[in-house]
């Protein structure tokens, strides 16, 4: 009987050892992290910038104001600091507008992914997932976001086969001015007043210089959000975005992004339809 008792105790001890080992294996040993099944462009949320674009691993992507026309202009040594981003995979992010995702072929034959027509880049100074150290660099690099109300172009002004400087003298040199979120040039009407559209008397005028309709969403960090507002144009029943009080317009003959041909319309002693530059003065009071 004593022998049977010893056998039973030994069996209990063995079972306890096995259970302890199983428990240790299931809870104490490190587990393999879940696989990253993301593909293509993703959306991430940043405490400062809100919704931003990233690659599948969470690395931040950027827009370049010099690419407003949709053609990549960061080449050569520029790519050391701003490597291009390309993915042939469709985005798996259900919150991303897939219709805005595209690609462009660079002059050297390489492909580059785009969003709203803007070629996408990394910033070499972003070491880790979630870093956004490249925003605002040079006043022309901005974190890529899906919800900009405005963007900036850093481009040559051109009209009537003539190049113009930022002061509208004949000459070459880039000017930093406002565009919509897809790179289409925005203009001011010189006779307008602060928050008052004096041009659009009917749909006829609106058809020539369409008002820019947008809510105040996100703006590039170089733009003070307090300078952006919305007015109602009663004559056509539309909302119009303003910058520093200036109502914003398109020019009907700017057929593609990057065009800024409207600067020569009404050009005389003064400029009737200037592009709206980032450093514009505040519109005069009504």
PDB file of C-alpha atoms in Angstrom:
ATOM      1  CA  UNK A   1       0.000   0.000   0.000  1.00  0.00           C
ATOM      2  CA  UNK A   2       2.887   2.334   0.821  1.00  0.00           C
ATOM      3  CA  UNK A   3       4.361   1.477  -2.546  1.00  0.00           C
ATOM      4  CA  UNK A   4       1.113   2.467  -4.297  1.00  0.00           C
ATOM      5  CA  UNK A   5       1.053   5.766  -2.405  1.00  0.00           C
ATOM      6  CA  UNK A   6       4.599   6.567  -3.529  1.00  0.00           C
ATOM      7  CA  UNK A   7       3.660   5.778  -7.122  1.00  0.00           C
ATOM      8  CA  UNK A   8       0.641   8.102  -6.939  1.00  0.00           C
ATOM      9  CA  UNK A   9       2.692  10.921  -5.434  1.00  0.00           C
ATOM     10  CA  UNK A  10       5.316  10.494  -8.150  1.00  0.00           C
ATOM     11  CA  UNK A  11       2.615  10.675 -10.821  1.00  0.00           C
ATOM     12  CA  UNK A  12       1.200  13.906  -9.310  1.00  0.00           C
ATOM     13  CA  UNK A  13       4.674  15.478  -9.222  1.00  0.00           C
ATOM     14  CA  UNK A  14       5.285  14.559 -12.874  1.00  0.00           C
ATOM     15  CA  UNK A  15       1.982  16.055 -13.954  1.00  0.00           C
ATOM     16  CA  UNK A  16       2.736  19.261 -12.016  1.00  0.00           C
ATOM     17  CA  UNK A  17       6.127  19.554 -13.707  1.00  0.00           C
ATOM     18  CA  UNK A  18       4.572  19.106 -17.154  1.00  0.00           C
ATOM     19  CA  UNK A  19       1.850  21.700 -16.468  1.00  0.00           C
ATOM     20  CA  UNK A  20       4.423  24.180 -15.150  1.00  0.00           C
ATOM     21  CA  UNK A  21       6.562  23.715 -18.244  1.00  0.00           C
ATOM     22  CA  UNK A  22       3.566  24.211 -20.539  1.00  0.00           C
ATOM     23  CA  UNK A  23       2.529  27.361 -18.696  1.00  0.00           C
ATOM     24  CA  UNK A  24       6.031  28.772 -18.944  1.00  0.00           C
ATOM     25  CA  UNK A  25       6.235  28.000 -22.650  1.00  0.00           C
ATOM     26  CA  UNK A  26       2.884  29.621 -23.402  1.00  0.00           C
ATOM     27  CA  UNK A  27       3.280  32.850 -21.460  1.00  0.00           C
ATOM     28  CA  UNK A  28       6.902  33.600 -20.641  1.00  0.00           C
ATOM     29  CA  UNK A  29       8.692  33.003 -23.923  1.00  0.00           C
ATOM     30  CA  UNK A  30       8.667  35.831 -26.478  1.00  0.00           C
ATOM     31  CA  UNK A  31       6.026  35.622 -29.193  1.00  0.00           C
ATOM     32  CA  UNK A  32       6.500  36.395 -32.886  1.00  0.00           C
ATOM     33  CA  UNK A  33       4.994  39.786 -33.770  1.00  0.00           C
ATOM     34  CA  UNK A  34       2.143  39.696 -36.290  1.00  0.00           C
ATOM     35  CA  UNK A  35       3.177  40.053 -39.920  1.00  0.00           C
ATOM     36  CA  UNK A  36       2.765  43.472 -41.579  1.00  0.00           C
ATOM     37  CA  UNK A  37       0.281  42.871 -44.367  1.00  0.00           C
ATOM     38  CA  UNK A  38       0.092  46.525 -45.439  1.00  0.00           C
ATOM     39  CA  UNK A  39       0.745  47.301 -49.084  1.00  0.00           C
ATOM     40  CA  UNK A  40       1.140  50.550 -50.981  1.00  0.00           C
ATOM     41  CA  UNK A  41       0.460  54.015 -49.562  1.00  0.00           C
ATOM     42  CA  UNK A  42      -1.018  54.146 -46.059  1.00  0.00           C
ATOM     43  CA  UNK A  43      -2.618  56.814 -43.872  1.00  0.00           C
ATOM     44  CA  UNK A  44      -1.271  57.559 -40.399  1.00  0.00           C
ATOM     45  CA  UNK A  45      -2.402  60.030 -37.765  1.00  0.00           C
ATOM     46  CA  UNK A  46       0.131  62.472 -36.290  1.00  0.00           C
ATOM     47  CA  UNK A  47      -0.595  64.629 -33.253  1.00  0.00           C
ATOM     48  CA  UNK A  48       0.732  67.758 -34.988  1.00  0.00           C
ATOM     49  CA  UNK A  49      -0.095  67.230 -38.668  1.00  0.00           C
ATOM     50  CA  UNK A  50      -3.208  65.090 -38.507  1.00  0.00           C
ATOM     51  CA  UNK A  51      -3.658  62.625 -41.361  1.00  0.00           C
ATOM     52  CA  UNK A  52      -0.427  62.020 -43.309  1.00  0.00           C
ATOM     53  CA  UNK A  53       0.719  59.646 -46.043  1.00  0.00           C
ATOM     54  CA  UNK A  54       3.270  56.926 -45.307  1.00  0.00           C
ATOM     55  CA  UNK A  55       4.685  53.844 -46.979  1.00  0.00           C
ATOM     56  CA  UNK A  56       3.576  50.363 -45.891  1.00  0.00           C
ATOM     57  CA  UNK A  57       6.028  50.426 -42.966  1.00  0.00           C
ATOM     58  CA  UNK A  58       4.920  53.815 -41.621  1.00  0.00           C
ATOM     59  CA  UNK A  59       7.757  55.927 -43.076  1.00  0.00           C
ATOM     60  CA  UNK A  60       6.547  59.467 -43.843  1.00  0.00           C
ATOM     61  CA  UNK A  61       6.109  60.704 -47.425  1.00  0.00           C
ATOM     62  CA  UNK A  62       6.483  64.266 -48.755  1.00  0.00           C
ATOM     63  CA  UNK A  63       5.365  66.678 -51.504  1.00  0.00           C
ATOM     64  CA  UNK A  64       7.797  69.053 -53.266  1.00  0.00           C
ATOM     65  CA  UNK A  65       6.439  72.500 -54.212  1.00  0.00           C
ATOM     66  CA  UNK A  66       8.684  72.573 -57.276  1.00  0.00           C
ATOM     67  CA  UNK A  67       6.741  69.549 -58.598  1.00  0.00           C
ATOM     68  CA  UNK A  68       3.424  71.436 -58.811  1.00  0.00           C
ATOM     69  CA  UNK A  69       3.172  70.628 -62.534  1.00  0.00           C
ATOM     70  CA  UNK A  70       3.344  66.923 -61.688  1.00  0.00           C
ATOM     71  CA  UNK A  71       6.840  66.376 -63.110  1.00  0.00           C
ATOM     72  CA  UNK A  72       9.546  65.256 -60.657  1.00  0.00           C
ATOM     73  CA  UNK A  73      12.189  67.958 -60.371  1.00  0.00           C
ATOM     74  CA  UNK A  74      14.231  66.535 -57.495  1.00  0.00           C
ATOM     75  CA  UNK A  75      17.092  64.916 -59.380  1.00  0.00           C
ATOM     76  CA  UNK A  76      20.797  64.255 -58.944  1.00  0.00           C
ATOM     77  CA  UNK A  77      22.133  65.271 -55.546  1.00  0.00           C
ATOM     78  CA  UNK A  78      18.644  66.275 -54.415  1.00  0.00           C
ATOM     79  CA  UNK A  79      17.729  62.582 -54.267  1.00  0.00           C
ATOM     80  CA  UNK A  80      20.344  61.980 -51.586  1.00  0.00           C
ATOM     81  CA  UNK A  81      18.253  63.950 -49.120  1.00  0.00           C
ATOM     82  CA  UNK A  82      14.905  63.167 -50.734  1.00  0.00           C
ATOM     83  CA  UNK A  83      14.819  59.592 -52.107  1.00  0.00           C
ATOM     84  CA  UNK A  84      11.886  58.891 -54.391  1.00  0.00           C
ATOM     85  CA  UNK A  85       9.068  56.589 -53.266  1.00  0.00           C
ATOM     86  CA  UNK A  86       7.552  53.972 -55.540  1.00  0.00           C
ATOM     87  CA  UNK A  87       5.260  51.017 -54.933  1.00  0.00           C
ATOM     88  CA  UNK A  88       3.571  48.961 -57.629  1.00  0.00           C
ATOM     89  CA  UNK A  89       1.144  47.600 -55.028  1.00  0.00           C
ATOM     90  CA  UNK A  90      -2.354  48.985 -54.671  1.00  0.00           C
ATOM     91  CA  UNK A  91      -2.974  50.495 -51.254  1.00  0.00           C
ATOM     92  CA  UNK A  92      -4.602  48.230 -48.687  1.00  0.00           C
ATOM     93  CA  UNK A  93      -5.700  51.213 -46.564  1.00  0.00           C
ATOM     94  CA  UNK A  94      -9.494  51.339 -46.752  1.00  0.00           C
ATOM     95  CA  UNK A  95      -9.516  55.024 -45.714  1.00  0.00           C
ATOM     96  CA  UNK A  96      -7.333  56.186 -48.603  1.00  0.00           C
ATOM     97  CA  UNK A  97      -8.909  57.572 -51.781  1.00  0.00           C
ATOM     98  CA  UNK A  98      -7.444  55.117 -54.300  1.00  0.00           C
ATOM     99  CA  UNK A  99      -8.510  57.332 -57.224  1.00  0.00           C
ATOM    100  CA  UNK A 100      -5.899  59.903 -56.150  1.00  0.00           C
ATOM    101  CA  UNK A 101      -3.021  57.401 -56.280  1.00  0.00           C
ATOM    102  CA  UNK A 102      -0.963  57.230 -59.476  1.00  0.00           C
ATOM    103  CA  UNK A 103       2.551  57.049 -60.817  1.00  0.00           C
ATOM    104  CA  UNK A 104       4.841  58.995 -63.106  1.00  0.00           C
ATOM    105  CA  UNK A 105       7.835  57.909 -65.158  1.00  0.00           C
ATOM    106  CA  UNK A 106      10.888  60.035 -64.483  1.00  0.00           C
ATOM    107  CA  UNK A 107      13.263  61.264 -67.189  1.00  0.00           C
ATOM    108  CA  UNK A 108      15.674  58.425 -66.388  1.00  0.00           C
ATOM    109  CA  UNK A 109      12.927  55.814 -66.801  1.00  0.00           C
ATOM    110  CA  UNK A 110      12.324  55.071 -63.116  1.00  0.00           C
ATOM    111  CA  UNK A 111       8.771  55.121 -61.806  1.00  0.00           C
ATOM    112  CA  UNK A 112       7.604  57.220 -58.888  1.00  0.00           C
ATOM    113  CA  UNK A 113       4.310  57.010 -57.009  1.00  0.00           C
ATOM    114  CA  UNK A 114       2.088  60.101 -56.893  1.00  0.00           C
ATOM    115  CA  UNK A 115      -0.828  61.352 -54.823  1.00  0.00           C
ATOM    116  CA  UNK A 116      -3.146  63.982 -56.331  1.00  0.00           C
ATOM    117  CA  UNK A 117      -0.518  64.200 -59.052  1.00  0.00           C
ATOM    118  CA  UNK A 118       2.332  65.090 -56.678  1.00  0.00           C
ATOM    119  CA  UNK A 119       5.390  62.809 -56.868  1.00  0.00           C
ATOM    120  CA  UNK A 120       6.120  61.313 -53.446  1.00  0.00           C
ATOM    121  CA  UNK A 121       9.464  61.322 -51.633  1.00  0.00           C
ATOM    122  CA  UNK A 122      11.067  60.176 -48.390  1.00  0.00           C
ATOM    123  CA  UNK A 123      13.266  62.443 -46.266  1.00  0.00           C
ATOM    124  CA  UNK A 124      16.685  60.999 -45.427  1.00  0.00           C
ATOM    125  CA  UNK A 125      16.575  62.667 -42.011  1.00  0.00           C
ATOM    126  CA  UNK A 126      13.578  60.580 -40.934  1.00  0.00           C
ATOM    127  CA  UNK A 127      15.256  57.694 -39.154  1.00  0.00           C
ATOM    128  CA  UNK A 128      12.235  55.954 -37.657  1.00  0.00           C
ATOM    129  CA  UNK A 129       8.616  55.204 -38.353  1.00  0.00           C
ATOM    130  CA  UNK A 130       6.518  58.270 -37.563  1.00  0.00           C
ATOM    131  CA  UNK A 131       9.358  60.807 -37.920  1.00  0.00           C
ATOM    132  CA  UNK A 132       8.303  63.992 -39.766  1.00  0.00           C
ATOM    133  CA  UNK A 133      11.504  66.024 -39.785  1.00  0.00           C
ATOM    134  CA  UNK A 134      11.347  67.100 -43.426  1.00  0.00           C
ATOM    135  CA  UNK A 135       8.252  69.283 -43.277  1.00  0.00           C
ATOM    136  CA  UNK A 136       8.938  72.911 -44.148  1.00  0.00           C
ATOM    137  CA  UNK A 137      12.529  72.353 -45.317  1.00  0.00           C
ATOM    138  CA  UNK A 138      13.492  75.260 -47.557  1.00  0.00           C
ATOM    139  CA  UNK A 139       9.896  76.466 -47.417  1.00  0.00           C
ATOM    140  CA  UNK A 140       9.135  74.120 -50.329  1.00  0.00           C
ATOM    141  CA  UNK A 141       8.992  70.588 -48.858  1.00  0.00           C
ATOM    142  CA  UNK A 142       5.822  69.540 -47.033  1.00  0.00           C
ATOM    143  CA  UNK A 143       4.553  66.387 -45.411  1.00  0.00           C
ATOM    144  CA  UNK A 144       2.190  64.632 -47.817  1.00  0.00           C
ATOM    145  CA  UNK A 145      -1.412  64.911 -46.647  1.00  0.00           C
ATOM    146  CA  UNK A 146      -4.691  63.896 -48.271  1.00  0.00           C
ATOM    147  CA  UNK A 147      -6.640  66.957 -47.118  1.00  0.00           C
ATOM    148  CA  UNK A 148      -4.820  70.156 -48.067  1.00  0.00           C
ATOM    149  CA  UNK A 149      -7.110  73.080 -49.010  1.00  0.00           C
ATOM    150  CA  UNK A 150      -4.151  74.844 -50.597  1.00  0.00           C
ATOM    151  CA  UNK A 151      -0.691  73.952 -51.787  1.00  0.00           C
ATOM    152  CA  UNK A 152       2.328  75.974 -52.851  1.00  0.00           C
ATOM    153  CA  UNK A 153       4.070  76.030 -56.209  1.00  0.00           C
ATOM    154  CA  UNK A 154       7.695  77.022 -56.615  1.00  0.00           C
ATOM    155  CA  UNK A 155       7.764  77.670 -60.337  1.00  0.00           C
ATOM    156  CA  UNK A 156       8.525  80.002 -63.234  1.00  0.00           C
ATOM    157  CA  UNK A 157       5.796  82.484 -64.168  1.00  0.00           C
ATOM    158  CA  UNK A 158       5.073  82.355 -67.881  1.00  0.00           C
ATOM    159  CA  UNK A 159       2.668  84.085 -70.252  1.00  0.00           C
ATOM    160  CA  UNK A 160       2.605  85.189 -73.896  1.00  0.00           C
ATOM    161  CA  UNK A 161       5.810  83.210 -74.499  1.00  0.00           C
ATOM    162  CA  UNK A 162       7.603  85.334 -71.903  1.00  0.00           C
ATOM    163  CA  UNK A 163       9.125  84.460 -68.533  1.00  0.00           C
ATOM    164  CA  UNK A 164       8.403  86.720 -65.570  1.00  0.00           C
ATOM    165  CA  UNK A 165       9.937  87.131 -62.137  1.00  0.00           C
ATOM    166  CA  UNK A 166       7.995  87.382 -58.882  1.00  0.00           C
ATOM    167  CA  UNK A 167       7.747  91.166 -59.431  1.00  0.00           C
ATOM    168  CA  UNK A 168       6.396  90.530 -62.958  1.00  0.00           C
ATOM    169  CA  UNK A 169       9.449  91.973 -64.624  1.00  0.00           C
ATOM    170  CA  UNK A 170      10.623  90.049 -67.674  1.00  0.00           C
ATOM    171  CA  UNK A 171      13.155  87.482 -66.505  1.00  0.00           C
ATOM    172  CA  UNK A 172      13.659  84.015 -65.092  1.00  0.00           C
ATOM    173  CA  UNK A 173      13.371  82.741 -61.534  1.00  0.00           C
ATOM    174  CA  UNK A 174      10.879  80.768 -59.514  1.00  0.00           C
ATOM    175  CA  UNK A 175       8.021  82.359 -57.607  1.00  0.00           C
ATOM    176  CA  UNK A 176       6.285  80.760 -54.615  1.00  0.00           C
ATOM    177  CA  UNK A 177       2.533  81.080 -55.062  1.00  0.00           C
ATOM    178  CA  UNK A 178      -0.727  79.365 -54.129  1.00  0.00           C
ATOM    179  CA  UNK A 179      -2.377  76.486 -55.964  1.00  0.00           C
ATOM    180  CA  UNK A 180      -5.264  74.215 -55.173  1.00  0.00           C
ATOM    181  CA  UNK A 181      -4.614  70.756 -53.773  1.00  0.00           C
ATOM    182  CA  UNK A 182      -3.877  69.416 -57.273  1.00  0.00           C
ATOM    183  CA  UNK A 183      -1.417  72.056 -58.435  1.00  0.00           C
ATOM    184  CA  UNK A 184      -3.788  74.353 -60.343  1.00  0.00           C
ATOM    185  CA  UNK A 185      -2.763  78.005 -60.096  1.00  0.00           C
ATOM    186  CA  UNK A 186      -4.836  80.438 -58.009  1.00  0.00           C
ATOM    187  CA  UNK A 187      -5.155  84.157 -58.758  1.00  0.00           C
ATOM    188  CA  UNK A 188      -6.312  87.355 -57.093  1.00  0.00           C
ATOM    189  CA  UNK A 189      -8.353  90.121 -58.741  1.00  0.00           C
ATOM    190  CA  UNK A 190      -6.615  93.427 -58.028  1.00  0.00           C
ATOM    191  CA  UNK A 191      -9.828  95.502 -57.517  1.00  0.00           C
ATOM    192  CA  UNK A 192     -11.188  93.062 -54.883  1.00  0.00           C
ATOM    193  CA  UNK A 193     -11.427  94.085 -51.233  1.00  0.00           C
ATOM    194  CA  UNK A 194     -10.820  92.093 -48.062  1.00  0.00           C
ATOM    195  CA  UNK A 195     -13.370  89.296 -48.080  1.00  0.00           C
ATOM    196  CA  UNK A 196     -15.311  90.851 -50.971  1.00  0.00           C
ATOM    197  CA  UNK A 197     -15.491  89.459 -54.516  1.00  0.00           C
ATOM    198  CA  UNK A 198     -16.059  92.476 -56.803  1.00  0.00           C
ATOM    199  CA  UNK A 199     -15.559  90.580 -60.069  1.00  0.00           C
ATOM    200  CA  UNK A 200     -18.185  87.845 -60.248  1.00  0.00           C
ATOM    201  CA  UNK A 201     -21.377  89.614 -61.293  1.00  0.00           C
ATOM    202  CA  UNK A 202     -22.953  86.561 -62.937  1.00  0.00           C
ATOM    203  CA  UNK A 203     -22.270  83.070 -64.222  1.00  0.00           C
ATOM    204  CA  UNK A 204     -20.735  84.666 -67.337  1.00  0.00           C
ATOM    205  CA  UNK A 205     -17.812  86.102 -65.391  1.00  0.00           C
ATOM    206  CA  UNK A 206     -17.633  82.993 -63.247  1.00  0.00           C
ATOM    207  CA  UNK A 207     -17.166  80.929 -66.389  1.00  0.00           C
ATOM    208  CA  UNK A 208     -14.048  82.924 -67.334  1.00  0.00           C
ATOM    209  CA  UNK A 209     -12.467  83.266 -63.888  1.00  0.00           C
ATOM    210  CA  UNK A 210     -14.079  80.468 -61.827  1.00  0.00           C
ATOM    211  CA  UNK A 211     -14.073  80.939 -58.074  1.00  0.00           C
ATOM    212  CA  UNK A 212     -12.086  78.430 -56.049  1.00  0.00           C
ATOM    213  CA  UNK A 213     -14.547  76.488 -53.934  1.00  0.00           C
ATOM    214  CA  UNK A 214     -13.151  74.760 -50.867  1.00  0.00           C
ATOM    215  CA  UNK A 215     -13.620  74.486 -47.153  1.00  0.00           C
ATOM    216  CA  UNK A 216     -10.790  75.479 -44.853  1.00  0.00           C
ATOM    217  CA  UNK A 217      -9.118  72.133 -44.282  1.00  0.00           C
ATOM    218  CA  UNK A 218      -5.380  71.619 -43.843  1.00  0.00           C
ATOM    219  CA  UNK A 219      -2.778  74.009 -45.221  1.00  0.00           C
ATOM    220  CA  UNK A 220       0.991  73.640 -45.692  1.00  0.00           C
ATOM    221  CA  UNK A 221       2.984  74.643 -42.622  1.00  0.00           C
ATOM    222  CA  UNK A 222       4.319  77.708 -44.489  1.00  0.00           C
ATOM    223  CA  UNK A 223       0.757  79.056 -44.685  1.00  0.00           C
ATOM    224  CA  UNK A 224      -0.857  80.561 -41.588  1.00  0.00           C
ATOM    225  CA  UNK A 225      -4.258  78.923 -41.271  1.00  0.00           C
ATOM    226  CA  UNK A 226      -5.617  82.147 -39.778  1.00  0.00           C
ATOM    227  CA  UNK A 227      -5.002  83.787 -43.178  1.00  0.00           C
ATOM    228  CA  UNK A 228      -7.413  81.379 -44.903  1.00  0.00           C
ATOM    229  CA  UNK A 229     -11.162  81.858 -44.851  1.00  0.00           C
ATOM    230  CA  UNK A 230     -14.354  81.296 -46.857  1.00  0.00           C
ATOM    231  CA  UNK A 231     -16.831  83.850 -48.226  1.00  0.00           C
ATOM    232  CA  UNK A 232     -20.172  83.456 -49.988  1.00  0.00           C
ATOM    233  CA  UNK A 233     -20.497  84.901 -53.493  1.00  0.00           C
ATOM    234  CA  UNK A 234     -24.199  85.743 -53.532  1.00  0.00           C
ATOM    235  CA  UNK A 235     -24.406  86.411 -57.299  1.00  0.00           C
ATOM    236  CA  UNK A 236     -23.673  82.750 -58.104  1.00  0.00           C
ATOM    237  CA  UNK A 237     -24.548  81.101 -54.793  1.00  0.00           C
ATOM    238  CA  UNK A 238     -21.090  79.595 -54.263  1.00  0.00           C
ATOM    239  CA  UNK A 239     -18.509  79.547 -51.499  1.00  0.00           C
ATOM    240  CA  UNK A 240     -15.055  80.971 -52.289  1.00  0.00           C
ATOM    241  CA  UNK A 241     -11.791  80.433 -50.439  1.00  0.00           C
ATOM    242  CA  UNK A 242      -9.745  83.514 -49.543  1.00  0.00           C
ATOM    243  CA  UNK A 243      -6.125  84.077 -48.539  1.00  0.00           C
ATOM    244  CA  UNK A 244      -5.203  87.181 -46.551  1.00  0.00           C
ATOM    245  CA  UNK A 245      -8.656  88.433 -47.512  1.00  0.00           C
ATOM    246  CA  UNK A 246      -8.092  87.961 -51.266  1.00  0.00           C
ATOM    247  CA  UNK A 247     -10.785  85.850 -52.964  1.00  0.00           C
ATOM    248  CA  UNK A 248      -9.163  83.081 -55.006  1.00  0.00           C
ATOM    249  CA  UNK A 249      -9.864  82.350 -58.688  1.00  0.00           C
ATOM    250  CA  UNK A 250      -8.831  80.005 -61.498  1.00  0.00           C
ATOM    251  CA  UNK A 251      -8.135  81.155 -65.081  1.00  0.00           C
ATOM    252  CA  UNK A 252     -10.161  79.256 -67.661  1.00  0.00           C
ATOM    253  CA  UNK A 253      -7.233  78.914 -70.095  1.00  0.00           C
ATOM    254  CA  UNK A 254      -4.948  77.233 -67.566  1.00  0.00           C
ATOM    255  CA  UNK A 255      -5.705  73.822 -69.014  1.00  0.00           C
ATOM    256  CA  UNK A 256      -3.348  71.752 -66.903  1.00  0.00           C
ATOM    257  CA  UNK A 257      -1.723  71.820 -63.496  1.00  0.00           C
ATOM    258  CA  UNK A 258       1.270  74.132 -63.357  1.00  0.00           C
ATOM    259  CA  UNK A 259      -0.057  76.558 -65.985  1.00  0.00           C
ATOM    260  CA  UNK A 260      -0.032  80.204 -64.843  1.00  0.00           C
ATOM    261  CA  UNK A 261      -0.942  81.926 -68.106  1.00  0.00           C
ATOM    262  CA  UNK A 262      -3.504  84.248 -66.524  1.00  0.00           C
ATOM    263  CA  UNK A 263      -0.879  86.682 -65.245  1.00  0.00           C
ATOM    264  CA  UNK A 264      -0.846  88.559 -68.566  1.00  0.00           C
ATOM    265  CA  UNK A 265      -4.618  89.083 -68.744  1.00  0.00           C
ATOM    266  CA  UNK A 266      -5.304  92.799 -68.335  1.00  0.00           C
ATOM    267  CA  UNK A 267      -1.593  93.446 -67.810  1.00  0.00           C
ATOM    268  CA  UNK A 268      -0.981  97.158 -68.147  1.00  0.00           C
ATOM    269  CA  UNK A 269       0.273  99.836 -65.768  1.00  0.00           C
ATOM    270  CA  UNK A 270      -0.861  97.532 -62.970  1.00  0.00           C
ATOM    271  CA  UNK A 271      -1.421  93.805 -62.799  1.00  0.00           C
ATOM    272  CA  UNK A 272      -5.086  92.851 -62.887  1.00  0.00           C
ATOM    273  CA  UNK A 273      -4.800  89.105 -62.232  1.00  0.00           C
ATOM    274  CA  UNK A 274      -1.648  88.289 -60.268  1.00  0.00           C
ATOM    275  CA  UNK A 275      -0.938  84.835 -58.952  1.00  0.00           C
ATOM    276  CA  UNK A 276      -1.444  84.947 -55.212  1.00  0.00           C
ATOM    277  CA  UNK A 277       2.013  84.771 -53.731  1.00  0.00           C
ATOM    278  CA  UNK A 278       2.727  83.386 -50.285  1.00  0.00           C
ATOM    279  CA  UNK A 279       4.079  86.775 -49.162  1.00  0.00           C
ATOM    280  CA  UNK A 280       1.100  88.752 -50.510  1.00  0.00           C
ATOM    281  CA  UNK A 281      -0.013  91.790 -48.550  1.00  0.00           C
ATOM    282  CA  UNK A 282      -3.405  91.702 -46.842  1.00  0.00           C
ATOM    283  CA  UNK A 283      -6.284  92.743 -49.112  1.00  0.00           C
ATOM    284  CA  UNK A 284      -7.514  96.332 -48.545  1.00  0.00           C
ATOM    285  CA  UNK A 285     -10.575  96.886 -46.374  1.00  0.00           C
ATOM    286  CA  UNK A 286     -13.930  97.278 -48.182  1.00  0.00           C
TER     287      UNK A 286
END
